[in-house]
Structure formats: C-alpha cells, structure tokens
CSV table of C-alpha atoms and ligand atoms in Angstrom, one decimal:
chain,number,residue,atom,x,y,z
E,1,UNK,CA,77.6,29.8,18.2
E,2,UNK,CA,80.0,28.0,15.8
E,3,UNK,CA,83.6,28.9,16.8
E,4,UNK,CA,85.9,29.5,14.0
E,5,UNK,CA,89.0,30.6,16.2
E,6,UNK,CA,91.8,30.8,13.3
E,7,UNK,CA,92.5,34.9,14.3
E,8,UNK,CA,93.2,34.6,17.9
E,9,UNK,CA,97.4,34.8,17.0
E,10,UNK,CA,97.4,37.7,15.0
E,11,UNK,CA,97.4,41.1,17.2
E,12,UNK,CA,96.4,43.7,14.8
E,13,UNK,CA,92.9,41.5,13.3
E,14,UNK,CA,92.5,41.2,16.9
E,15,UNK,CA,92.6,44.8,18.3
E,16,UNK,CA,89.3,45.8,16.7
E,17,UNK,CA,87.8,42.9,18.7
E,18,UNK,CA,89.3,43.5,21.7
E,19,UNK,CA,87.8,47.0,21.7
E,20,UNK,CA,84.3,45.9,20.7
E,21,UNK,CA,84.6,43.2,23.7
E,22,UNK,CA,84.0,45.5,26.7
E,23,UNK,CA,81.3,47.7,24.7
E,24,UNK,CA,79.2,44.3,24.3
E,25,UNK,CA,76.5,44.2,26.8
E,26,UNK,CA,75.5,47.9,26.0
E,27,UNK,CA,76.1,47.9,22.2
E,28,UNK,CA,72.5,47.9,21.1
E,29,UNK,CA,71.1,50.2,23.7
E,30,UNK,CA,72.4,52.5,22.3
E,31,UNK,CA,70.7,51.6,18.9
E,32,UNK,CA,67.8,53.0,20.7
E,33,UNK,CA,67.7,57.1,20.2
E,34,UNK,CA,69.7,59.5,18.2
E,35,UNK,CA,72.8,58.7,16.0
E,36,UNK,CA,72.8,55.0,16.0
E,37,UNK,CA,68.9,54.8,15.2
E,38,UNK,CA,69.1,56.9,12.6
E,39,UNK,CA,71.5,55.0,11.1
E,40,UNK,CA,69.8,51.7,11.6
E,41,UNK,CA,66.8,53.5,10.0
E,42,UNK,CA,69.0,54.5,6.4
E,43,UNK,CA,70.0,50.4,6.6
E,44,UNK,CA,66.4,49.0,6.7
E,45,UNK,CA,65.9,51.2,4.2
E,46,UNK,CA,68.2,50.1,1.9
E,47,UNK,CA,67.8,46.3,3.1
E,48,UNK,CA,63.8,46.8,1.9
E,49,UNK,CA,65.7,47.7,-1.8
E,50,UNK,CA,68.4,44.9,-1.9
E,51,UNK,CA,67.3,42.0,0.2
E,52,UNK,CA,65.2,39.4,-1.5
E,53,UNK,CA,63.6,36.1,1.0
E,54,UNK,CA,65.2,33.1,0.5
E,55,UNK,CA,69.0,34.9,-0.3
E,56,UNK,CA,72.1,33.8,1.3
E,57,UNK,CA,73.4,37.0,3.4
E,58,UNK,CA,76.7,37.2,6.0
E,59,UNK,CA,76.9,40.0,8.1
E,60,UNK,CA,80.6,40.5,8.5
E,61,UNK,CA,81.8,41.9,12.0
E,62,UNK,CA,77.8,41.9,13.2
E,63,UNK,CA,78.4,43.0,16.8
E,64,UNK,CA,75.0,42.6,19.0
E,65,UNK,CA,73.2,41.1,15.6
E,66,UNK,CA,71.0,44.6,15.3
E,67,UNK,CA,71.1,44.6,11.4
E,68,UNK,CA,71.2,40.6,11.3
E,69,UNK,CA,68.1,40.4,12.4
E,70,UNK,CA,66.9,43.1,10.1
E,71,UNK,CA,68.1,41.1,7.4
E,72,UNK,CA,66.7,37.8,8.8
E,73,UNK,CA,63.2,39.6,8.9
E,74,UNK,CA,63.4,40.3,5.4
E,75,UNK,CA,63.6,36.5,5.0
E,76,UNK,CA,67.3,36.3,4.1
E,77,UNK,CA,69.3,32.8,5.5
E,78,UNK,CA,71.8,34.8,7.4
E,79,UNK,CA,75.0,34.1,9.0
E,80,UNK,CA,76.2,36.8,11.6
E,81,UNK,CA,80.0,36.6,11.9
E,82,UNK,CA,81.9,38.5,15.2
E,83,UNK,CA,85.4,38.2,16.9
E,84,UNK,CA,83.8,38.9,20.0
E,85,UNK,CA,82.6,36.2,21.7
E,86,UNK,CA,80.5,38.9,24.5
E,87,UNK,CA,78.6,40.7,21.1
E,88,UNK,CA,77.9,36.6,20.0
E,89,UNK,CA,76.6,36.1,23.3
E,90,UNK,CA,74.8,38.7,23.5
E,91,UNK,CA,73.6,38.2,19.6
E,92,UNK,CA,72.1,34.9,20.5
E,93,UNK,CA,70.2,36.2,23.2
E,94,UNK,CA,68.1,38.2,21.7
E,95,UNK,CA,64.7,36.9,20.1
E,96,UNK,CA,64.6,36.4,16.4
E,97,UNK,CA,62.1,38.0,14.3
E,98,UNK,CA,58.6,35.8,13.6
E,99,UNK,CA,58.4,33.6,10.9
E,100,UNK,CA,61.6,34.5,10.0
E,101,UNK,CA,64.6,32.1,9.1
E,102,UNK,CA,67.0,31.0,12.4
E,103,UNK,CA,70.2,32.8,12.1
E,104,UNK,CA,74.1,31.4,12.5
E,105,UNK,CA,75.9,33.1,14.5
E,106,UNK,CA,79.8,32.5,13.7
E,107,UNK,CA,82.5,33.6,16.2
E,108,UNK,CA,85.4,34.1,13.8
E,109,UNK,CA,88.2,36.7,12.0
E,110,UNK,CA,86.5,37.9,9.2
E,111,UNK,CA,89.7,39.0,7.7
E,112,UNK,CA,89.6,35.2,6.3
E,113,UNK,CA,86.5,33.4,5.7
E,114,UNK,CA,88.8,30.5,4.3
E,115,UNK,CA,85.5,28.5,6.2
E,116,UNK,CA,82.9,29.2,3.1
E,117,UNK,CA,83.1,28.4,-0.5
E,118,UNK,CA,83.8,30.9,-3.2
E,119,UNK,CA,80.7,32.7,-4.9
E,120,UNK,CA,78.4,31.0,-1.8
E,121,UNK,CA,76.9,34.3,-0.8
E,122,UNK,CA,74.2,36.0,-2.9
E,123,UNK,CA,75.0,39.4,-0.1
E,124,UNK,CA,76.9,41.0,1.8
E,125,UNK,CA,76.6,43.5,4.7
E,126,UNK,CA,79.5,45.3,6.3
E,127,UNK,CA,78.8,48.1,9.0
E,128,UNK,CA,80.8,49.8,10.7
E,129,UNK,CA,83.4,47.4,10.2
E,130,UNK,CA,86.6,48.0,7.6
E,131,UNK,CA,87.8,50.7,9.4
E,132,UNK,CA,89.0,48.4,12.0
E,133,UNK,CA,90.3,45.6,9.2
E,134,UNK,CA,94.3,45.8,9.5
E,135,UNK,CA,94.0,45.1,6.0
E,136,UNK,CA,91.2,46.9,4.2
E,137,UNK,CA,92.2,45.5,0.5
E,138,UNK,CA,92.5,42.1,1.3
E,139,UNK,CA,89.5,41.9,3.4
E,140,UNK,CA,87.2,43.2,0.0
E,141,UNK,CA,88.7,40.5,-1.7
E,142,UNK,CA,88.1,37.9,0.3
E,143,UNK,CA,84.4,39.2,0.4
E,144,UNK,CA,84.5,39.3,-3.2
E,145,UNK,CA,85.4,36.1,-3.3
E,146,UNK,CA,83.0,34.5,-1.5
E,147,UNK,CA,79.7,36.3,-3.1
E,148,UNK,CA,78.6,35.2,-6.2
E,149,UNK,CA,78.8,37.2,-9.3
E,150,UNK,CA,75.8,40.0,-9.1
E,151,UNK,CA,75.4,39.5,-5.6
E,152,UNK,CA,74.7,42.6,-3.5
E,153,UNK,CA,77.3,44.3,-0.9
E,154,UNK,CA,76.7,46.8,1.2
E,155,UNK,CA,79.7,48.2,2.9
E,156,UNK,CA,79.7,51.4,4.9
E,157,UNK,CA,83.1,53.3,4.8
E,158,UNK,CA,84.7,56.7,6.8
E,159,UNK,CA,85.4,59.3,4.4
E,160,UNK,CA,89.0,60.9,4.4
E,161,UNK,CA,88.4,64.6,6.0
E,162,UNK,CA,85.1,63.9,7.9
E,163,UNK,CA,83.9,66.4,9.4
E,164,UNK,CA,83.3,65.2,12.9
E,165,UNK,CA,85.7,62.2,12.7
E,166,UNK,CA,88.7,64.5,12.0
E,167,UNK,CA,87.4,67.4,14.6
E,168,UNK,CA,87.5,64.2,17.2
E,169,UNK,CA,91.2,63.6,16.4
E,170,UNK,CA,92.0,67.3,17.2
E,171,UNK,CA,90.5,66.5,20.7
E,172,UNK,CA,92.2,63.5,20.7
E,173,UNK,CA,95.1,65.1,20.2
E,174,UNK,CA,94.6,68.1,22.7
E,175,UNK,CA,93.3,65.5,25.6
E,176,UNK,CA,96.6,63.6,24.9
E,177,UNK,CA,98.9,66.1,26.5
E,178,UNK,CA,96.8,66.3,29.8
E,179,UNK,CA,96.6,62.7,29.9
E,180,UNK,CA,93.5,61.8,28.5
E,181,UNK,CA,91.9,59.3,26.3
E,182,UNK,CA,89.5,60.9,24.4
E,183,UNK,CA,87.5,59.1,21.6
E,184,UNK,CA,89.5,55.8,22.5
E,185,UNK,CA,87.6,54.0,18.9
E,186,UNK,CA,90.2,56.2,16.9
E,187,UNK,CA,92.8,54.3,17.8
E,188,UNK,CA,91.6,51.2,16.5
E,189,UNK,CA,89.6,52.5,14.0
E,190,UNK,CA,92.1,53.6,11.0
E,191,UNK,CA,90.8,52.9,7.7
E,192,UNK,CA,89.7,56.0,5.9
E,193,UNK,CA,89.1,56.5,1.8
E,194,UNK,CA,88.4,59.8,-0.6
E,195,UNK,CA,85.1,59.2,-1.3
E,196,UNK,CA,86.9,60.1,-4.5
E,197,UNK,CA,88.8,56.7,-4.8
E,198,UNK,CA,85.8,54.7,-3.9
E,199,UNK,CA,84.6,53.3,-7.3
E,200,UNK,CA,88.3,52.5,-8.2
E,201,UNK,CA,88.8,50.8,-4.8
E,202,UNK,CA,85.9,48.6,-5.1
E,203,UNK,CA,86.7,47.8,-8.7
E,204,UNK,CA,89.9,46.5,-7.8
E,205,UNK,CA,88.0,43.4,-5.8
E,206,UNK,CA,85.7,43.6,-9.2
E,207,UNK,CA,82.9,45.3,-7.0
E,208,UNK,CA,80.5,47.7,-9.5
E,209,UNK,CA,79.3,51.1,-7.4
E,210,UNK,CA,75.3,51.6,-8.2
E,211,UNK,CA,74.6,53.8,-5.1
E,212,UNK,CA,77.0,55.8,-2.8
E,213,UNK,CA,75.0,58.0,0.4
E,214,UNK,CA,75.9,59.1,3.3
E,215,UNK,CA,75.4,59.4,6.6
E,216,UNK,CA,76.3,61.9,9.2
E,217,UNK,CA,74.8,62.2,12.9
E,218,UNK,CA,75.3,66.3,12.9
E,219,UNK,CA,74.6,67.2,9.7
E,220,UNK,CA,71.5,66.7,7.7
E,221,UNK,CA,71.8,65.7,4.2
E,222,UNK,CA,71.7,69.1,2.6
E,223,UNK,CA,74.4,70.3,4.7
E,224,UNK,CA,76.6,67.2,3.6
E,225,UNK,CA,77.1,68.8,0.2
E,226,UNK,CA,80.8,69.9,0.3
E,227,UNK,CA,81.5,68.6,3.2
E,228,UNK,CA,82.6,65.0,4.1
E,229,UNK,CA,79.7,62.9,6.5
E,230,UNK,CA,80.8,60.5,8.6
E,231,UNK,CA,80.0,57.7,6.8
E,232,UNK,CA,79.7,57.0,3.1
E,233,UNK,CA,77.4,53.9,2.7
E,234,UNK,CA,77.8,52.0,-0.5
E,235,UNK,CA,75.8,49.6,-2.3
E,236,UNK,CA,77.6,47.7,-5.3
E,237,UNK,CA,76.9,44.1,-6.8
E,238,UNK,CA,80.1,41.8,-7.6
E,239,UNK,CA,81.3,42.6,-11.6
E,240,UNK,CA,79.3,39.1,-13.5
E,241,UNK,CA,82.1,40.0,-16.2
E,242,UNK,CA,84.5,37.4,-15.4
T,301,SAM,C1,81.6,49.1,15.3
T,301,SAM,S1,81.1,47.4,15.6
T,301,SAM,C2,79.8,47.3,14.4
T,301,SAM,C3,78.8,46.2,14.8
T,301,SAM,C4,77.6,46.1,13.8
T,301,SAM,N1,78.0,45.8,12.5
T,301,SAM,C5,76.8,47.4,13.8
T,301,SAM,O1,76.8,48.1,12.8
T,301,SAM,O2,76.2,47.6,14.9
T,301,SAM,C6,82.5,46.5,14.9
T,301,SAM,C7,82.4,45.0,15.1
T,301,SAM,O3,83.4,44.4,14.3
T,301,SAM,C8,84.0,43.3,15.0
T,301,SAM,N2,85.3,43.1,14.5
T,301,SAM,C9,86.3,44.0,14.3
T,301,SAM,N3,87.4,43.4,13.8
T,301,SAM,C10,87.0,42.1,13.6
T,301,SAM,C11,87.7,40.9,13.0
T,301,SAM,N4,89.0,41.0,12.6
T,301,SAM,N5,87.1,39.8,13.0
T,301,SAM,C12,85.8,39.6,13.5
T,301,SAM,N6,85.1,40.7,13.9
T,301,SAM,C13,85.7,41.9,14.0
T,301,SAM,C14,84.0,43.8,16.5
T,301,SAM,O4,84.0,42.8,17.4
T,301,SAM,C15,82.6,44.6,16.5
T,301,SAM,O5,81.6,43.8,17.0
C-alpha cells in the first residue's frame, strides 16, 4: 500500500473515514446476498459497457476493493484509493483476479489527488462515496481534472427525497429522543442532489451525462418511476471541448 497521508489534519475529509474504519473487516461480506449484491451486479454491468483492457482506472474511496477488482478483471491498470487504512488492509488481502493486471492500492484523501498528473486517467469509478466528501463540488473537479478528456466516470449519487434514505432520517429522528443511534451512516453521509440538477452539476466540472439509472434495494425498477431510489448511478465522459 502506498501511503499518501496529506488528509490526516483536516476533521471533516476525515469523518467519512473514520466511520468506514470499524466497518472494515466485514465490509464485503456483506457484498454477498441482497442489497449490496445487487448492486455490485448493476456495476459489472455497466463496467462490461465502459471498461476497455489496457485503460488507466482509479477507484476513488474503494473500501474492501470489491469493484477494484471488477475493474482489474476487465483488464483495466487500476489504482484503488481509501482513507482507511483497515479497508486497504483488508483490500490487499484478497486474491486478485487471474491473468489480470496487479492493482495499487493507495491509502490517501481523495478529496486531493494533488499525487497524479492532470488528464492521467482514461476512468473513473466513484461508489458510494460523495456523499461523504465535505466538499462534493471540489472533489468533481479535482476528478475532472485528472481524467483525460473523453474519459469515462461513473459516479453513484443519493437523490434528494429518497425514498428509504429520507424514511431512515424520520427514524433517526424518533430513536434520537429515546437515546438511540439509529442509521449512524447518516450522520456522515450528507451529500444529496435533485436528480433534477444532475446534468448541470456535472457540467460545471465539464462532465457530459450519457446514462443516468438507478438503484434502489426495496423497490424494483418499475416502482422507481415517481419516486426517488436510493441511488442514482451515472455514467458521463469528461467534455473533449476544451
Ligand atoms: C460506503 S464506502 C464505499 C466503498 C466502495 N466504494 C464500495 O462501493 O463498496 C465509502 C468509502 O469511502 C472512503 N472515504 C470516505 N471519505 C474519504 C476520504 N476523504 N478520503 C479517502 N477515502 C474516503 C471510506 O473509507 C470508505 O471505504
């Protein structure tokens, strides 16, 4: 593991770490039914559309290195990027795919990857991660600025006025009075977008839209219509305009 240990001094970056710490060594189990496997499921499948062999790909705020690897097996020369040294640890233990490029794994704050050249990634993945970014808008443009123009991000974002996410703050709220700390990832986790504003946010970093889906562990993707999922997963490519 490389160490890259700029962040350590700044509380809020570190927060979302800190939280991710103690959840290490059972991360990926639970990657093994329900929820999480389907969504690692809907990610394969848009890694078998986007991911060429041979690409440069970062996997920003990688956790146990679940989707790393998916990428690696696809043949992409990844780098898998965590604040949390357990998730690293844990990251390098597992095997890598056959035949498949070795992996980096980079203990760092991903908030500033002043480490890597601009334009030196030809993709991007981003799971489960922005919402915990202090900074949401500063953190797309540092991405932006290190993948090249046309390179692929995929970037998975809470809706504002999910269904289940704002249902858990009510219990949040209701488990507060008697004392209780219910759905403790919510008060980390604060980044939340209209799927509305989307497109316009990502253009801002110079980020073109081509796909927006969605994920939701309740609701099936008919029910989604007209009401907000979970997670909004986007694909977009970095404007070549400039
Ligand atoms: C919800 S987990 C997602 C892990 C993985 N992407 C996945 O989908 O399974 C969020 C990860 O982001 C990492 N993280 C949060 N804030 C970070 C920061 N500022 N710098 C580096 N990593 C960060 C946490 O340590 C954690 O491993």
């Amino acid at each position: 593991v490389v160490e890259r240990f700029e962040f350590y001094g700044e509380s809020a970056s570190a927060l979302g770490v800190q939280f991710h710490e103690d959840l290490a060594s059972q991360w990926e189990s639970g990657y093994l039914r329900g929820s999480f496997k389907s969504r690692l499921e809907l990610f394969c499948a848009i890694l078998d559309r986007r991911v060429a062999a041979g690409e440069r790909w970062l996997d920003l705020g990688c956790g146990s290195g679940i989707i790393t690897r998916e990428l690696s097996r696809r043949g992409a020369i990844v780098t898998g990027v965590d604040g949390s040294p357990a998730m690293l640890s844990y990251a390098k233990s597992r095997p890598n795919p056959q035949n498949a490029p070795p992996i980096t794994w980079v203990l760092a704050d991903i908030q500033k990857l002043a480490w890597l050249d601009s334009a030196s990634c030809d993709g991007i993945l981003c799971s489960s991660v922005i919402e915990y970014m202090p900074d949401p808008s500063s953190f797309l443009e540092e991405i932006s600025r290190v993948l090249r123009p046309g390179g692929t991000l995929i970037l998975s974002i809470p809706p504002r006025g999910s269904v289940i996410r704002t249902a858990q703050k009510i219990f949040r709220v209701i488990f507060g009075i008697i004392g209780k700390d219910a759905y403790p990832y919510l008060s980390v986790s604060k980044f939340e977008l209209s799927p509305k504003r989307v497109k316009n946010w990502l253009a801002e970093a110079d980020f073109v839209v081509s796909r927006m889906g969605s994920f939701d562990p309740l609701m099936h993707d008919r029910a989604i219509i007209g009401l907000r999922p979970s997670l909004l997963i986007v694909e977009a490519y970095k404007d070549r305009s400039e």
